[in-house]
XYZ file of C-alpha atoms in Angstrom:
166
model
C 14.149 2.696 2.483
C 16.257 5.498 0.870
C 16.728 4.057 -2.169
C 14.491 6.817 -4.683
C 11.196 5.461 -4.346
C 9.537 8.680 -3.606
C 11.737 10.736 -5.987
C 11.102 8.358 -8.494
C 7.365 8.621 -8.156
C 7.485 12.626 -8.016
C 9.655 12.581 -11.368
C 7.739 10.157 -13.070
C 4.384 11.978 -11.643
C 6.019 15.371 -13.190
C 7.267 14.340 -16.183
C 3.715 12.711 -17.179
C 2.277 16.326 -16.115
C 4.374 18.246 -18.424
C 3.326 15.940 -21.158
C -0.027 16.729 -20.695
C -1.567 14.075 -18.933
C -3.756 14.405 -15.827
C -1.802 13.221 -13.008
C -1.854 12.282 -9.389
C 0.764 10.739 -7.061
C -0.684 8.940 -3.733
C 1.796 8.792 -0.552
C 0.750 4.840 0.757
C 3.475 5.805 3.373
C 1.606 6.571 6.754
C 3.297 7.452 9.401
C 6.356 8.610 7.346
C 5.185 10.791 4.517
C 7.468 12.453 2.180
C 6.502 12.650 -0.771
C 4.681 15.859 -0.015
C 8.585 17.072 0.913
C 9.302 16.485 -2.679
C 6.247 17.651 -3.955
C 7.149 21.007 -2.437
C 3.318 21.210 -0.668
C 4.193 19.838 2.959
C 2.847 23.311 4.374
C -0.366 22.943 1.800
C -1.604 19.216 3.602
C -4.840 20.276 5.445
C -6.302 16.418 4.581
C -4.906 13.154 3.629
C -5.226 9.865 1.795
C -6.192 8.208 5.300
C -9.138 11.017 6.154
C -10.518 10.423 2.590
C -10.508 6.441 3.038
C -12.031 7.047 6.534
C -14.883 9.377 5.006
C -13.267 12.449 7.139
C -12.803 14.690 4.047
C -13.623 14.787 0.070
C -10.872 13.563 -2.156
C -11.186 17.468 -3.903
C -10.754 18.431 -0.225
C -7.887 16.368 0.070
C -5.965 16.727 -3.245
C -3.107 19.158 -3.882
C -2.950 20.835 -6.730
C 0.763 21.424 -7.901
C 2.206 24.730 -8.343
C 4.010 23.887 -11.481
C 1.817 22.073 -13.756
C -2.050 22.982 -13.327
C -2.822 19.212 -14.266
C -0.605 17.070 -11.546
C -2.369 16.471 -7.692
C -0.673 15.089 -4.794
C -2.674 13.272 -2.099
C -0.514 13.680 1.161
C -0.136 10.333 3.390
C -1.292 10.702 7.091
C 2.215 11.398 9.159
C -0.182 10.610 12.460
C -2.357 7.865 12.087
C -1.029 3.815 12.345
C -0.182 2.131 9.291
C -3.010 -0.439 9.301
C -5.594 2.599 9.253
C -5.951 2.192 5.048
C -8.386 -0.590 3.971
C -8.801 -1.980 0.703
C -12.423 -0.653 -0.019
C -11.375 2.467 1.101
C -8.147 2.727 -1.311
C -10.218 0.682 -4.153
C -12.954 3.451 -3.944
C -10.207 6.680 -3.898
C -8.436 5.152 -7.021
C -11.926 4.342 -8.760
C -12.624 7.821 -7.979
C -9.832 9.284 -9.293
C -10.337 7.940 -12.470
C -13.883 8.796 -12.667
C -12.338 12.484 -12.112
C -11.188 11.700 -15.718
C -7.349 10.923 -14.666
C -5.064 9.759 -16.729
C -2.111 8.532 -14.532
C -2.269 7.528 -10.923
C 1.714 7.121 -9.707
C 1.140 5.048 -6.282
C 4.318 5.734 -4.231
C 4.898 2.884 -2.008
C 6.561 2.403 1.074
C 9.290 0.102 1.880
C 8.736 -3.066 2.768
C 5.994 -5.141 2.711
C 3.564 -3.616 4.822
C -0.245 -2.544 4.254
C 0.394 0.660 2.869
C 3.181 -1.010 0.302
C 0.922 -4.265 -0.039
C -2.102 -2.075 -0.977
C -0.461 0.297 -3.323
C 1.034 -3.078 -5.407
C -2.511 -4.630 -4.958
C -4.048 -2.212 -7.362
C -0.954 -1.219 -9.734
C -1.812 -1.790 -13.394
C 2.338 -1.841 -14.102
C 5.085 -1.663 -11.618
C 8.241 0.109 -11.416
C 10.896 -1.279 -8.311
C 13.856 0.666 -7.338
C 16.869 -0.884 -5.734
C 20.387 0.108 -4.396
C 22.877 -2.668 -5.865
C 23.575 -4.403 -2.562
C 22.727 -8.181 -1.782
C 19.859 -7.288 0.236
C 17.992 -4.814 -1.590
C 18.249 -7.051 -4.892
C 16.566 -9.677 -2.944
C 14.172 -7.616 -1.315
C 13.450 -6.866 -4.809
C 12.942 -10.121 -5.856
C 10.231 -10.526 -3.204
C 8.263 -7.516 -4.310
C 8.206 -9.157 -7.880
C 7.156 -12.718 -6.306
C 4.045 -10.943 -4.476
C 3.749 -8.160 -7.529
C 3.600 -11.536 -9.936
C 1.035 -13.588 -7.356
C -0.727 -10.784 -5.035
C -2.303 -8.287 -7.187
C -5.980 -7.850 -8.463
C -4.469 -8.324 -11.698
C -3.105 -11.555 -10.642
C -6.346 -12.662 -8.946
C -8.090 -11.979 -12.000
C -5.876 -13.991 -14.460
C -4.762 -10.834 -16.222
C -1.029 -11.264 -17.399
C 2.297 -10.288 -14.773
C 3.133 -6.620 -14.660
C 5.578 -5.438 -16.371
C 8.748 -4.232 -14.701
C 11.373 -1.514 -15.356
């Protein structure tokens, strides 16, 4: 962790927003949200992505709408609940959702590692962007996320082509 991932997501998310484009950023990080920090809402998070998988709240109940651009949403990670609470019917559904709710862009800000949260939020990525420090490790941690990005995804398991990286 602490390489950017979450301020890369919020710029990206941002920058897409003052483009124009209908926009939402996920937090996949339970139990150590942050990118509602960034965001500038952490006092705004009533619900979260995990009570919207779990059928607890509404995604419009759960959605933050950003003070700056009236067209970018941030849906808050649970800081409370275990890591293995999101499922992936329950993420599959909020993303279909979402772009039934006419989005445009849906930035999925993972969490290190390779745990459910980060597993499910490359499971579903159309395109993938990784962010690395330039040490040894993190260049190979890298590598790993592209092996599973390349072999693990519903794009993979449906024989669509690799996602592209930046």
């Amino acid at each position: 962790g602490g390489v950017g991932k979450t301020t890369s997501s919020a710029s990206l998310a941002c920058g897409l927003a003052r483009r124009g484009k209908k926009v939402a950023v996920i937090d996949f990080d339970v139990g150590l949200r942050n990118l509602d920090l960034i965001m500038g809402c952490e006092r705004r998070v009533v619900y979260d992505f995990v009570n919207v998988v779990h059928g607890e709240a509404t995604l419009k109940q759960a959605l933050i709408k950003d003070k700056r651009f009236d067209n970018l949403y941030v849906l808050a990670a649970s800081q409370t609940r275990d890591k293995d609470a999101l499922t992936q019917e329950g993420v599959g559904k909020v993303l279909d959702d979402l772009w039934a709710d006419g989005f445009d862009y849906i930035i999925c800000d993972s969490p290190a590692g390779i745990e459910k949260g980060a597993f499910l939020a490359m499971y579903f990525a159309d395109r993938a962007v990784t962010t690395r420090n330039p040490e040894v490790s993190s260049v190979r941690d890298s590598d790993r996320i592209i092996g599973l990005l390349d072999s693990k995804t519903h794009k993979a398991e449906s024989g669509g082509l690799p996602l592209a990286f930046l």
